[in-house]
PDB file of C-alpha atoms in Angstrom:
ATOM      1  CA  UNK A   1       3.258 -57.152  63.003  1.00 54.00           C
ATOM      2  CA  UNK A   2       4.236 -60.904  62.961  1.00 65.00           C
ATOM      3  CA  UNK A   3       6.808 -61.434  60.535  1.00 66.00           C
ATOM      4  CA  UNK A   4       7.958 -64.650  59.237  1.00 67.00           C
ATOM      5  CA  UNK A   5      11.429 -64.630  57.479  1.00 78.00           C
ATOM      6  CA  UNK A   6      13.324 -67.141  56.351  1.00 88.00           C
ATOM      7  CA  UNK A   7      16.598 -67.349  53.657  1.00 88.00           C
ATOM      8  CA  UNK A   8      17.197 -70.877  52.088  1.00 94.00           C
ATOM      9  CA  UNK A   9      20.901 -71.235  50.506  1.00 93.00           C
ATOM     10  CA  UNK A  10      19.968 -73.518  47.205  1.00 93.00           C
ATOM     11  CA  UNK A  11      23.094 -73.390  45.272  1.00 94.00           C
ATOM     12  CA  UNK A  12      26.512 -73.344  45.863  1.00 94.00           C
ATOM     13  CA  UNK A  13      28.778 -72.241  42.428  1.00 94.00           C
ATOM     14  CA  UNK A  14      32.725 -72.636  41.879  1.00 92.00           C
ATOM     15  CA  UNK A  15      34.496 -72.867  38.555  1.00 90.00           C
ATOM     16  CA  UNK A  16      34.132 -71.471  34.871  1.00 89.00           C
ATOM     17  CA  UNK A  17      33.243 -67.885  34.698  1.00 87.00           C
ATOM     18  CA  UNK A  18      34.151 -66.967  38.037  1.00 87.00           C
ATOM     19  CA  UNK A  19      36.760 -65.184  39.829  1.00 87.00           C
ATOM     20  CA  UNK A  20      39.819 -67.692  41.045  1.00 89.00           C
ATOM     21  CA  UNK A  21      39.068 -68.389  44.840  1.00 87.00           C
ATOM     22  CA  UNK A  22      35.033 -66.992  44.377  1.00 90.00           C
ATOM     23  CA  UNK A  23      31.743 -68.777  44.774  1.00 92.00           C
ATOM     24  CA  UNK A  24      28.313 -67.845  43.778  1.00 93.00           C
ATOM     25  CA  UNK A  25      25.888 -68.689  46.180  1.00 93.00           C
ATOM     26  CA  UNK A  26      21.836 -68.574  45.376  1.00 94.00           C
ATOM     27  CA  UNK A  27      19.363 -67.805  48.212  1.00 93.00           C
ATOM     28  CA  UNK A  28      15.933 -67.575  48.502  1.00 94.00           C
ATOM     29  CA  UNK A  29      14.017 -65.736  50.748  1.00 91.00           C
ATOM     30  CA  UNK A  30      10.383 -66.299  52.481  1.00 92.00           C
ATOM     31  CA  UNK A  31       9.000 -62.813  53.730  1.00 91.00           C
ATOM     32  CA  UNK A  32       5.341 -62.803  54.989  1.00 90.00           C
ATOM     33  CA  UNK A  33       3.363 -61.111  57.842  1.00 89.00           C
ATOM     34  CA  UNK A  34       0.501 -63.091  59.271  1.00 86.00           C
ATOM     35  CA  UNK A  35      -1.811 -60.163  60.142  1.00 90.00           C
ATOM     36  CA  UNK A  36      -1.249 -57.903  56.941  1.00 91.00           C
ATOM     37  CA  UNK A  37      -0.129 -58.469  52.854  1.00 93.00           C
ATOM     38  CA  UNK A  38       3.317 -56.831  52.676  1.00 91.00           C
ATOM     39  CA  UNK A  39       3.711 -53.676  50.376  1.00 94.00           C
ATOM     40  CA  UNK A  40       5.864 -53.844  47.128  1.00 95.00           C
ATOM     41  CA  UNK A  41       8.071 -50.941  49.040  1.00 95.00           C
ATOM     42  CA  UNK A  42       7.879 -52.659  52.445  1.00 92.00           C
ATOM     43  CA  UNK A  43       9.739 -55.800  50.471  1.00 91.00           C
ATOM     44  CA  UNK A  44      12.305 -53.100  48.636  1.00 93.00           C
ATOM     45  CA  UNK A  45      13.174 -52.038  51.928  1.00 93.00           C
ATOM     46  CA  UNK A  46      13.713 -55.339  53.546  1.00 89.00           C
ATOM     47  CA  UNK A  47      15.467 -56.507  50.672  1.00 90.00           C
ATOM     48  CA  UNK A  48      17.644 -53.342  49.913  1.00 93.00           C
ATOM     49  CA  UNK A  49      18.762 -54.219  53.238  1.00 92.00           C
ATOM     50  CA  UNK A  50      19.701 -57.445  53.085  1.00 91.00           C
ATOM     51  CA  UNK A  51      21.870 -56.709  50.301  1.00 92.00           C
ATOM     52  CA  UNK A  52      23.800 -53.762  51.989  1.00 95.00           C
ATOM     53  CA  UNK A  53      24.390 -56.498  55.164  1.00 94.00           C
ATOM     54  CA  UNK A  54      25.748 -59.001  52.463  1.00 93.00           C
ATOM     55  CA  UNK A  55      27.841 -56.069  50.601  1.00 95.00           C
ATOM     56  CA  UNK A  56      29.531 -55.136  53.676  1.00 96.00           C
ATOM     57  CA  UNK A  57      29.326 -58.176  55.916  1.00 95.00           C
ATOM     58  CA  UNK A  58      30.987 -60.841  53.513  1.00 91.00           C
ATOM     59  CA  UNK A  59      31.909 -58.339  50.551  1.00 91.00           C
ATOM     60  CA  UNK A  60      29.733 -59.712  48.353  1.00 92.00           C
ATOM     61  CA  UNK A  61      28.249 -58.954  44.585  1.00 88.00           C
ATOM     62  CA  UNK A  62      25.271 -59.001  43.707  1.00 85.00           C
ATOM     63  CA  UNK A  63      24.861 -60.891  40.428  1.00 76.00           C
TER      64      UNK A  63
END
């Protein structure tokens, strides 16, 4: 399988309705094979995982 990922940051967020000293931060993410069309569970599980490396990694919330 060749797999192309790719996470764009597109928004950085400080100020009213967020905790003192927190910023929300919106990503985007590219996730394609080039010799087969990706599953709906293929993408849970890649993206399940991505947010348990962001929850432990950097202690963040998903919002």
């Amino acid at each position: 399988m060749k797999a192309k990922k790719n996470v764009y940051l597109f928004d950085v967020y400080e100020g009213k309705n967020l905790e003192e000293g927190k910023k929300s931060y919106a990503l985007s993410f590219i996730l394609q094979d080039a010799e087969n069309t990706l599953k709906d569970t293929q993408i849970e599980n890649i993206m399940n995982r991505l947010k348990a490396t962001f929850e432990e990694k950097f202690n963040a919330t998903l919002r």
